[in-house]
CSV table of C-alpha atoms in Angstrom, one decimal:
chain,number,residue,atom,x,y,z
X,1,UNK,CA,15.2,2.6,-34.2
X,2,UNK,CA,17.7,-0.1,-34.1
X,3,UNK,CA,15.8,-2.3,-31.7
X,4,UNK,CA,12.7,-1.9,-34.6
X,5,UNK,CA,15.6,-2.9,-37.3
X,6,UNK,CA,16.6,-5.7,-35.5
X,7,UNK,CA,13.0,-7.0,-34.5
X,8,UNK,CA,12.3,-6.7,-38.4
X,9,UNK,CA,15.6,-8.5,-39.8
X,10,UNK,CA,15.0,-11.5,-36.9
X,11,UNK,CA,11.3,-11.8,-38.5
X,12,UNK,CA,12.7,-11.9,-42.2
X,13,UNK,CA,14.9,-14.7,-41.2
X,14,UNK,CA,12.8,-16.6,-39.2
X,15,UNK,CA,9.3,-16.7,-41.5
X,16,UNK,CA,11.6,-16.3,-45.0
X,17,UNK,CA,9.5,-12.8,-46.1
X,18,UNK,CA,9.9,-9.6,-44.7
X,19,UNK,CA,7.3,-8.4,-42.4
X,20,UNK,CA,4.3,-5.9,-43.2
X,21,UNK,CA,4.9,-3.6,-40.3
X,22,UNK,CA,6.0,-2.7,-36.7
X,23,UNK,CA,4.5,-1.8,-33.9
X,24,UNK,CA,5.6,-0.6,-30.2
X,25,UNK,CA,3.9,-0.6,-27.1
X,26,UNK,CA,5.0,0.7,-23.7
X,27,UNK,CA,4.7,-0.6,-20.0
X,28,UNK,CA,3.5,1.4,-17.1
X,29,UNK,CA,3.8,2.7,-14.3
X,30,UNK,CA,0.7,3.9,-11.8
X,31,UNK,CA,1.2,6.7,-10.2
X,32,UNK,CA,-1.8,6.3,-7.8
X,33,UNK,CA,-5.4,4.2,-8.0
X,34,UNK,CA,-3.9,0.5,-6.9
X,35,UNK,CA,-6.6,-1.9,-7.0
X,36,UNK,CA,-9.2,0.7,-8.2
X,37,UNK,CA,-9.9,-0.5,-11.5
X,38,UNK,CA,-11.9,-3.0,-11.1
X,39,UNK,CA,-14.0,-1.5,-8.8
X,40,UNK,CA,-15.5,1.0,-11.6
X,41,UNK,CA,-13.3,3.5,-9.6
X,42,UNK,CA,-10.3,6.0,-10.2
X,43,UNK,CA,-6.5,5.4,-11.4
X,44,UNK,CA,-3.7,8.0,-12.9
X,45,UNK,CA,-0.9,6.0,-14.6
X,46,UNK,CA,1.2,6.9,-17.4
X,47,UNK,CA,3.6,5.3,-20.2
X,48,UNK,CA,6.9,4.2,-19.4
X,49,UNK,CA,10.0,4.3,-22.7
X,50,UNK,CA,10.5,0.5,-22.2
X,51,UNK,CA,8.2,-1.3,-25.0
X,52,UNK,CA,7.1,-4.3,-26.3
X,53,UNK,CA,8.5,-4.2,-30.2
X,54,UNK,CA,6.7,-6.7,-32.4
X,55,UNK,CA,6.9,-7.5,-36.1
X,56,UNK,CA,4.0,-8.8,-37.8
X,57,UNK,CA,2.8,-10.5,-41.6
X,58,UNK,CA,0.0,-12.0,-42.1
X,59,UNK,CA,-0.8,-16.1,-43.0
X,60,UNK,CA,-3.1,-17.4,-45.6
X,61,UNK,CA,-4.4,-19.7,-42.6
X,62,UNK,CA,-5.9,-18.9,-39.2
X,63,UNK,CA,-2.7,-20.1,-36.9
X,64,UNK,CA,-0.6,-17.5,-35.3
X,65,UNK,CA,2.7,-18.4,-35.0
X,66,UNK,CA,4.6,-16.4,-32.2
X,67,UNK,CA,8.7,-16.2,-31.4
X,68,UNK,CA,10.2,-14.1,-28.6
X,69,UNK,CA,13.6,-12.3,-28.9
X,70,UNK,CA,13.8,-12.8,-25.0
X,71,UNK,CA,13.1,-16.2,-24.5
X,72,UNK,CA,15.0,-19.6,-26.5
X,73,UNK,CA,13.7,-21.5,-28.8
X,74,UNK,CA,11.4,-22.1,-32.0
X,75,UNK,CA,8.4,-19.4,-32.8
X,76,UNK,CA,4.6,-21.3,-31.1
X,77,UNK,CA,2.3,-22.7,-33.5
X,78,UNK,CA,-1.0,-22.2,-32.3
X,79,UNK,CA,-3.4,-23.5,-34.9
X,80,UNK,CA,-6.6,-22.6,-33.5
X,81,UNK,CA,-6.7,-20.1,-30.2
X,82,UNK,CA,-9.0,-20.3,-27.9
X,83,UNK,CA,-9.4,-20.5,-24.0
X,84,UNK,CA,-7.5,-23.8,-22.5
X,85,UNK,CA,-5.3,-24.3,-25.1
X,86,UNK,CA,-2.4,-23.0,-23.4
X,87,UNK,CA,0.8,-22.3,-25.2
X,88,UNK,CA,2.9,-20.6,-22.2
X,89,UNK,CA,4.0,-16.7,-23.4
X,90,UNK,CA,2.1,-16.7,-26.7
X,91,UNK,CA,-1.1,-17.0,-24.8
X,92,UNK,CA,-0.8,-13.2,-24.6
X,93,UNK,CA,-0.1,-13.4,-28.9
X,94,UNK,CA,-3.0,-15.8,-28.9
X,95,UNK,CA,-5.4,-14.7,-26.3
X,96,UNK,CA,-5.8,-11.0,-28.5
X,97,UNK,CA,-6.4,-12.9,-31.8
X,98,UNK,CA,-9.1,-15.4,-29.7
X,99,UNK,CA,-10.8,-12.2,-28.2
X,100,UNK,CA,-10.9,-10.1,-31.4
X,101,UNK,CA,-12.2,-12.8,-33.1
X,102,UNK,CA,-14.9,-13.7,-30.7
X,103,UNK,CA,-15.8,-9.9,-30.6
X,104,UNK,CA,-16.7,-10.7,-34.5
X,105,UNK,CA,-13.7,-8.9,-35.9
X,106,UNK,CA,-12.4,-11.1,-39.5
X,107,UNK,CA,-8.8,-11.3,-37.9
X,108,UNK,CA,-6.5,-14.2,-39.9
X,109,UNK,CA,-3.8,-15.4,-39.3
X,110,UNK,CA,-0.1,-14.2,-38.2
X,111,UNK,CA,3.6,-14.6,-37.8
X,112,UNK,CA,5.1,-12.5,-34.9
X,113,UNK,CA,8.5,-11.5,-34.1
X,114,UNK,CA,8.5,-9.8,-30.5
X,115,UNK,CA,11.1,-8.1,-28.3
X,116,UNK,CA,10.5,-6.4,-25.0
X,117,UNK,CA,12.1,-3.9,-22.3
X,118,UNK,CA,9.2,-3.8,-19.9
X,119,UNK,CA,10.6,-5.5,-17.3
X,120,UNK,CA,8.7,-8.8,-16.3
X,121,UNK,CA,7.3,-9.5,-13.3
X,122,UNK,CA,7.6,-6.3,-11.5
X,123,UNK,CA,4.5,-4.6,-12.0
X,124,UNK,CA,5.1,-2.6,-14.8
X,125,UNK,CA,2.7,-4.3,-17.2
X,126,UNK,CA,4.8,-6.1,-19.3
X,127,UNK,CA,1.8,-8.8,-20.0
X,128,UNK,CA,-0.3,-5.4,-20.7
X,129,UNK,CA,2.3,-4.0,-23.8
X,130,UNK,CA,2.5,-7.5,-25.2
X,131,UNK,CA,-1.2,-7.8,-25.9
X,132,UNK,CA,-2.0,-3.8,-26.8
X,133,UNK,CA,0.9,-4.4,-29.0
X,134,UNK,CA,-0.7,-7.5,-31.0
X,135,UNK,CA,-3.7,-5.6,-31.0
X,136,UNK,CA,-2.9,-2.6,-32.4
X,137,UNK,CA,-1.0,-4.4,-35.4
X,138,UNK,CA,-3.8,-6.8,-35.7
X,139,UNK,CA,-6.2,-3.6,-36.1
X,140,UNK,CA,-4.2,-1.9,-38.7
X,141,UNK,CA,-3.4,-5.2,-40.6
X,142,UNK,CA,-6.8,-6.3,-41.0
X,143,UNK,CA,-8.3,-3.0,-41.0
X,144,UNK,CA,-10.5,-3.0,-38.1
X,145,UNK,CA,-11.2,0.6,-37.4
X,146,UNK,CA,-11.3,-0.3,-33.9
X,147,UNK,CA,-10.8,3.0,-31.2
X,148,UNK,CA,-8.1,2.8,-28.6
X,149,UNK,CA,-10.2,2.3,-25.5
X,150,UNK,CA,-11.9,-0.8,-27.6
X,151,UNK,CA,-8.4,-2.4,-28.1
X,152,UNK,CA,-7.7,-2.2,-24.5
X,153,UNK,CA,-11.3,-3.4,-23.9
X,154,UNK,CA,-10.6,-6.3,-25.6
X,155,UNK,CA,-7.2,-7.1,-24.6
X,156,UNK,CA,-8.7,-6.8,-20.9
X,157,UNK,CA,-11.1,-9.7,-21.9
X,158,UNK,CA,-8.5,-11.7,-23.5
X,159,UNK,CA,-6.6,-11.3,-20.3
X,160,UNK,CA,-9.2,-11.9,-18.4
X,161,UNK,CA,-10.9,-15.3,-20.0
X,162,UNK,CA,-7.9,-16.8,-22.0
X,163,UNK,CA,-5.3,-16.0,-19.6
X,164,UNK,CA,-7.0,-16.6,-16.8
X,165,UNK,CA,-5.6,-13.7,-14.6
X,166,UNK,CA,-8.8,-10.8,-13.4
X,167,UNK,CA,-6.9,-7.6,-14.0
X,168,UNK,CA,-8.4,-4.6,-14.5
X,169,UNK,CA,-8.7,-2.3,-17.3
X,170,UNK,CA,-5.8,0.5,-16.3
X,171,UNK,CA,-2.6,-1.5,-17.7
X,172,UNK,CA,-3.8,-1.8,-21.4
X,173,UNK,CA,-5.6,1.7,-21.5
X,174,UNK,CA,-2.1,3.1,-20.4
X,175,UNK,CA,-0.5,1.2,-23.0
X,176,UNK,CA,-3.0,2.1,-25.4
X,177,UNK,CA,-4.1,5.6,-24.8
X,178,UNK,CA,-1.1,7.8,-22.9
X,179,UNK,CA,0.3,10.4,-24.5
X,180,UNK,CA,4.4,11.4,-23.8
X,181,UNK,CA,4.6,14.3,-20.7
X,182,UNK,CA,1.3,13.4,-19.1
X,183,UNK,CA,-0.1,10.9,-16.5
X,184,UNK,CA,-3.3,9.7,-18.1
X,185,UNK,CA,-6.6,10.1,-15.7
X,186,UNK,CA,-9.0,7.6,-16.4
X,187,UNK,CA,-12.4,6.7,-15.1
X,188,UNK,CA,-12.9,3.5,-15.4
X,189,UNK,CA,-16.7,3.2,-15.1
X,190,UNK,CA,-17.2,5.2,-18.1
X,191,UNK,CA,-14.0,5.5,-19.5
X,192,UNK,CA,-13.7,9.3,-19.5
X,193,UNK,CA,-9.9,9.9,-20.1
X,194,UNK,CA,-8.0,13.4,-18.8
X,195,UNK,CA,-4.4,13.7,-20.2
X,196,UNK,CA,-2.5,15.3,-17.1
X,197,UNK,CA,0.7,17.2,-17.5
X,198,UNK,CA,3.3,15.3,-15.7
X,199,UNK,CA,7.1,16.7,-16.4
X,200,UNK,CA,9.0,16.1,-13.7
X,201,UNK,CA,12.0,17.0,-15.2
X,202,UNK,CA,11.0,20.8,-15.7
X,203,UNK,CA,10.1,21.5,-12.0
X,204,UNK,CA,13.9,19.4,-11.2
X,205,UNK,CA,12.3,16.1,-10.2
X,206,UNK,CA,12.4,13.1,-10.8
X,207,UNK,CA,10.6,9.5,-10.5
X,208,UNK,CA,12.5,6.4,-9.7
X,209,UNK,CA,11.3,3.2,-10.6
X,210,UNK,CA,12.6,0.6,-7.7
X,211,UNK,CA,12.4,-3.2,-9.5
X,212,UNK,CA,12.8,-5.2,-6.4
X,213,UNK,CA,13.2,-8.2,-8.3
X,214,UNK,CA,10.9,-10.2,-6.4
X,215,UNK,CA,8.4,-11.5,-8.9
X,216,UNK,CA,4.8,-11.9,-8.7
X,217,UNK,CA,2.1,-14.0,-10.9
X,218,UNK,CA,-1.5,-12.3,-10.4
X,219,UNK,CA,-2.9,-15.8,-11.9
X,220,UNK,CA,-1.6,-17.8,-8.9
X,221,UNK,CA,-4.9,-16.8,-6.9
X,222,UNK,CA,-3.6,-13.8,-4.3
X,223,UNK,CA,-4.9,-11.1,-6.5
X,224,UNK,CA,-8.4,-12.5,-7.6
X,225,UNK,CA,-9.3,-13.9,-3.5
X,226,UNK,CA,-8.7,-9.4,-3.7
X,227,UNK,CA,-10.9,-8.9,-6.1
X,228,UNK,CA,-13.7,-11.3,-5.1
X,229,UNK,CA,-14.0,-10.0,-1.3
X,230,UNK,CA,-14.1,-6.5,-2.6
X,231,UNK,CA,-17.2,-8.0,-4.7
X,232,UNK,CA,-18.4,-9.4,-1.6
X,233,UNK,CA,-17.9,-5.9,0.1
X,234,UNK,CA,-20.4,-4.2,-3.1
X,235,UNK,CA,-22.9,-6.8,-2.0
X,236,UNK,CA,-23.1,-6.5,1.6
X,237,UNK,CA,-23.4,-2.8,1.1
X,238,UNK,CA,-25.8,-3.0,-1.6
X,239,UNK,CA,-24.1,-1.2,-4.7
X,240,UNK,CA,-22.9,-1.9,-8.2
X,241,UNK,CA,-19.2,-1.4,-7.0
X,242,UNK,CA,-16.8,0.0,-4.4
X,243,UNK,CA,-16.6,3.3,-6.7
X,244,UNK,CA,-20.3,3.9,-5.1
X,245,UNK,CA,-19.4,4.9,-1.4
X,246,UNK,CA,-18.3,8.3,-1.2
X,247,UNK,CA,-14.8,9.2,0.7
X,248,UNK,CA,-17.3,11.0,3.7
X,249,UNK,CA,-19.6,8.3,3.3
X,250,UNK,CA,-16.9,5.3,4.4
X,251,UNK,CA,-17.2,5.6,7.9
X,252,UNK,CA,-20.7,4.6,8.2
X,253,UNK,CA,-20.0,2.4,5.3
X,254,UNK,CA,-17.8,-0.2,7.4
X,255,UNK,CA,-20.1,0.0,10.3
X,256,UNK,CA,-22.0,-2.3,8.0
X,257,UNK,CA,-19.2,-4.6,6.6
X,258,UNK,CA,-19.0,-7.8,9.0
X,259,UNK,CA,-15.9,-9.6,7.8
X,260,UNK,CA,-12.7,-7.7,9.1
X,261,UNK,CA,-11.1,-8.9,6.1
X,262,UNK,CA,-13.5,-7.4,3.6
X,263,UNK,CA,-13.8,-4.2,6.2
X,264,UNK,CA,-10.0,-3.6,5.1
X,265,UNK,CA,-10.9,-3.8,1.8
X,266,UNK,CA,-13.4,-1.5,1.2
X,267,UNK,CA,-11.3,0.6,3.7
X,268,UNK,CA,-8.4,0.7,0.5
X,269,UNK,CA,-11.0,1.4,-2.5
X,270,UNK,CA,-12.6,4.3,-1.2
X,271,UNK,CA,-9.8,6.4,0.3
X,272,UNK,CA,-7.5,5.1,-2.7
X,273,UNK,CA,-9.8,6.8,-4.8
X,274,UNK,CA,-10.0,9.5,-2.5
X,275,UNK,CA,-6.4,9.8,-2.9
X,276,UNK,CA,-6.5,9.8,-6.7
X,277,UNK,CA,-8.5,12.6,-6.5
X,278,UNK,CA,-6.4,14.5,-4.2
X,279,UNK,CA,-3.0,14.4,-6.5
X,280,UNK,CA,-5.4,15.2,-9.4
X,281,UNK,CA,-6.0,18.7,-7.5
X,282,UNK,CA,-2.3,18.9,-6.3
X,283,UNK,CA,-1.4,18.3,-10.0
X,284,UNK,CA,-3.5,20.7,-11.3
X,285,UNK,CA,-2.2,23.7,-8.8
X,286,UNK,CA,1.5,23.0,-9.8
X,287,UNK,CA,1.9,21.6,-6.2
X,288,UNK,CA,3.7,18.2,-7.1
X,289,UNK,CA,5.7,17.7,-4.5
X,290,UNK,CA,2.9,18.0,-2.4
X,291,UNK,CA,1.8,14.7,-3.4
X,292,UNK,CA,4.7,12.9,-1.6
X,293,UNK,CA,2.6,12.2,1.5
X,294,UNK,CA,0.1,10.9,-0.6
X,295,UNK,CA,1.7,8.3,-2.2
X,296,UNK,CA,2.8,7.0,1.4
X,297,UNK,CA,-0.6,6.9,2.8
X,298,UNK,CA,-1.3,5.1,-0.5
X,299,UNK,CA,1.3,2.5,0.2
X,300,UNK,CA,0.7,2.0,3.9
X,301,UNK,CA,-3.4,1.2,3.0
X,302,UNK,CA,-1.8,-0.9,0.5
X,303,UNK,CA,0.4,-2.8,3.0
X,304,UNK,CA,-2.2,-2.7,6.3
X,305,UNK,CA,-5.6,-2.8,4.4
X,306,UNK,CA,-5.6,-4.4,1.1
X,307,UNK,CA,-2.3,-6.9,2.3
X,308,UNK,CA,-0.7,-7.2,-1.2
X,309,UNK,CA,2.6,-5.5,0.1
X,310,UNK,CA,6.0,-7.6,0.9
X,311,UNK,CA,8.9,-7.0,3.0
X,312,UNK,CA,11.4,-5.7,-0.1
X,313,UNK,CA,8.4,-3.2,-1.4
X,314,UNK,CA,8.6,-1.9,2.4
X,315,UNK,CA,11.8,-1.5,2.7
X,316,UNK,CA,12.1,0.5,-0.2
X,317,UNK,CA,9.8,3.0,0.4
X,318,UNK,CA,11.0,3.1,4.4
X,319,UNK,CA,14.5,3.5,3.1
X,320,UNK,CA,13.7,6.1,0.5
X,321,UNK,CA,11.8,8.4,3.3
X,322,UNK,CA,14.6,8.1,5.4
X,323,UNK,CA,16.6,9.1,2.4
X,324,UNK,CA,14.9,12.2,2.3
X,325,UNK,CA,12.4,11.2,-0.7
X,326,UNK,CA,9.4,13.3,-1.1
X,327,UNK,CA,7.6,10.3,-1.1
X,328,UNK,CA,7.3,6.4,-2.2
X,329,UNK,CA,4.8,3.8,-2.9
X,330,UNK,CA,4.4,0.1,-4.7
X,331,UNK,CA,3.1,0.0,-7.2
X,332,UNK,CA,1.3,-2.7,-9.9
X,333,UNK,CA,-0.5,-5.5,-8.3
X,334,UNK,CA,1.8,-6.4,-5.4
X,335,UNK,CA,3.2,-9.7,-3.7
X,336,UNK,CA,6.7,-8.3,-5.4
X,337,UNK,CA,7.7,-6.0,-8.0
X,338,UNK,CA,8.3,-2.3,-8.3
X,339,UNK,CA,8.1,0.5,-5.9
X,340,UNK,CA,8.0,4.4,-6.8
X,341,UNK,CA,9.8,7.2,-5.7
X,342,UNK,CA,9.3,10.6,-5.9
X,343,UNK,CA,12.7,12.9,-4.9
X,344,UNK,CA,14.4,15.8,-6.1
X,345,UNK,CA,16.8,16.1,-9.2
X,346,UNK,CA,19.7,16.8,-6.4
X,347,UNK,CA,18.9,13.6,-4.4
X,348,UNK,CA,18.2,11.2,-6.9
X,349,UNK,CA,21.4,9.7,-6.6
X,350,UNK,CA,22.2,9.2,-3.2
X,351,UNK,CA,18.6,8.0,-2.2
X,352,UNK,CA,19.1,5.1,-4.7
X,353,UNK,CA,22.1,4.4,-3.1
X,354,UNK,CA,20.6,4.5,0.1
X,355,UNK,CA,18.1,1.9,-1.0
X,356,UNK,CA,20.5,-0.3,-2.7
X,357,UNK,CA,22.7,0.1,0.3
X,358,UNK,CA,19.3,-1.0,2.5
X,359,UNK,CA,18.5,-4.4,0.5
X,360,UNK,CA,22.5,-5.3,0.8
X,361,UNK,CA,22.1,-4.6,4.6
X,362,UNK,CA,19.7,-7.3,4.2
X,363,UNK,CA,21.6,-9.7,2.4
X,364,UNK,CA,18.6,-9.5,-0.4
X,365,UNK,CA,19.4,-9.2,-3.8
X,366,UNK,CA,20.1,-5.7,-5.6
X,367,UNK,CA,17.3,-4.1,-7.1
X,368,UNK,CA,17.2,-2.3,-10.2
X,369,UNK,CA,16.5,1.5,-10.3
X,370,UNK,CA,16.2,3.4,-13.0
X,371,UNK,CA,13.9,6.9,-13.7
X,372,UNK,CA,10.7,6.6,-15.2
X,373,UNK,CA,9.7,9.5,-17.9
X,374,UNK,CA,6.2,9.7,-18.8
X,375,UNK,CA,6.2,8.6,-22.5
X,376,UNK,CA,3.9,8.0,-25.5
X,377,UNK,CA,1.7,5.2,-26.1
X,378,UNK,CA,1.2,2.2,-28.5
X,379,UNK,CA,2.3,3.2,-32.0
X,380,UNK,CA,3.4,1.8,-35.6
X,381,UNK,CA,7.2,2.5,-35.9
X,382,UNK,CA,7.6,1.0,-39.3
């Protein structure tokens, strides 16, 4: 509560009124389903504790006008939002307000105060909370009535055309729609949602979250040449999307595929959603552990096939198995950021070490581990 005292006082000082509310919003991690999303297909994340806390009061004209705890200087003006008119962060403020708008939603408009933990840049969604954040205040403000799943619709699509950057629909339905003690499993064809138990802490284990500090920046072109071969893959084999070929079906599938490239690709989709699958059943029997080897296959098709890996998200995961982790995988969109890794309570410890003690081997700089615990999703906390 003090960071939503804080975040509340800043905004009283800054706009000279106290604001009408605030509202919280987590980052994520995925558990399994990298790259899935936006090929109609499978992905399990859930909510991390780190948030995005934003204060909000409305304006008697349409700007938004957006300030950021983390970051110097005075709040963004942007008087009318719309794609192209690029005001660095607040794009994600002003990108929410452009697409609800758009969507025909009367949206006004708004000072904003924000503050976040997620960490930035290491695939943990941090772009994700700072948009299902704005939306969920901008929803409750102007009394929208608007479901979770359409928030995170619409965040997507603000991401998408105002940002610029082709994500997928996972980050902001994690933000939006987890619930605290469960991995979420969501569908993302047709949206059907399945909250999975997911207490580590109960069974003594535990889930490390490895920030390798590399960043990444899925706008810069890697991630959407990704999502346009897999495309390309859907059209050569003649279906909607990748989520259409069947794990038994992939064999004959590739025989058809003429690029190598795209051949790895498909490869990825279809046994990464095979492997979602497979920790949904392992889940379900109470076998956790048992989905160590998992996530490794997951990460070495990551790595081999779908090429969106880097040397620090290897050597965490090789150092971690040598550690004696259950398993490890990246995770988020890749070229940097975070790994995961599943261990016992008893070996937490010393497997960090053992990675810290890997990257310093290296001479590359120290990454930050800390233990992810499935948490709740976006909420008013004031």
């Amino acid at each position: 509560m003090a960071e939503v005292t804080a975040v509340a006082e800043e905004f009283s000082r800054l706009y000279g009124y106290a604001p009408e509310g605030v509202w919280e919003a987590p980052g994520r991690v995925n558990l399994i389903g990298e790259h899935t999303d936006y090929n109609d297909g499978f992905v399990m994340p859930f909510a991390l504790p780190h948030t995005a806390v934003a204060a909000f009061g409305r304006r008697t004209d349409t700007a938004v006008r957006a300030d950021s705890a983390d970051l110097p200087g005075e709040p963004v003006v942007v008087a009318d939002p719309a794609p192209g008119a690029s005001a660095g962060w607040a794009d994600y403020v002003a990108s929410v307000v452009w697409a609800l708008r758009d969507a025909g939603h009367s949206v006004g408009g708004v000072d904003v105060h924000l503050s976040s933990s997620v960490p930035t840049g290491a695939g943990l969604s941090s772009s994700a909370a700072l948009e299902v954040v704005v939306a969920l205040a901008l929803n409750d403000l102007f009394e929208l009535g608007l479901e979770r799943q359409e928030l995170a619709r619409l965040c997507q699509r603000a991401e998408n055309v105002y940002v610029g950057a082709p994500t997928g629909i996972m980050d902001q339905t994690a933000s939006a729609c987890c619930t605290a003690g469960h991995a979420l499993f969501l569908d993302t064809r047709d949206f059907t949602r399945r909250q999975v138990p997911f207490d580590l802490a109960s069974l003594g284990l535990r889930l490390l979250v490895v920030d390798t500090q590399v960043k990444h920046a899925h706008s810069e072109g890697e991630y959407g040449k990704r999502r346009e071969g897999c495309e390309a893959g859907a059209a050569e084999l003649g279906v909607s999307a990748l989520r259409d070929i069947a794990f038994e079906d992939l064999p004959a599938a590739l025989d058809r595929i003429s690029s190598d490239d795209v051949r790895a690709l498909v490869r990825h989709i279809v046994t990464e959603n095979h492997r979602v699958e497979q920790v949904i059943s392992l889940l379900d029997a109470g076998d956790v552990r048992a989905i160590g080897p998992v996530l490794v296959e997951g990460h070495v098709s990551l790595r081999d096939d779908f090429r969106v890996s880097c040397p620090e998200l290897d050597l965490v995961v090789d150092a971690a198995v040598a550690a004696g982790a259950l398993g490890a995988r990246m995770t988020g969109g890749g070229f940097g950021g975070s790994a995961i890794v599943l261990v016992e309570e008893s070996a937490a410890d010393q497997i960090a070490k053992s990675v810290v003690e890997a990257f310093a081997a290296r001479g590359l700089t120290e990454p930050r581990v800390f233990t992810a615990v499935a948490s709740a999703g976006a909420r008013r906390v004031r």
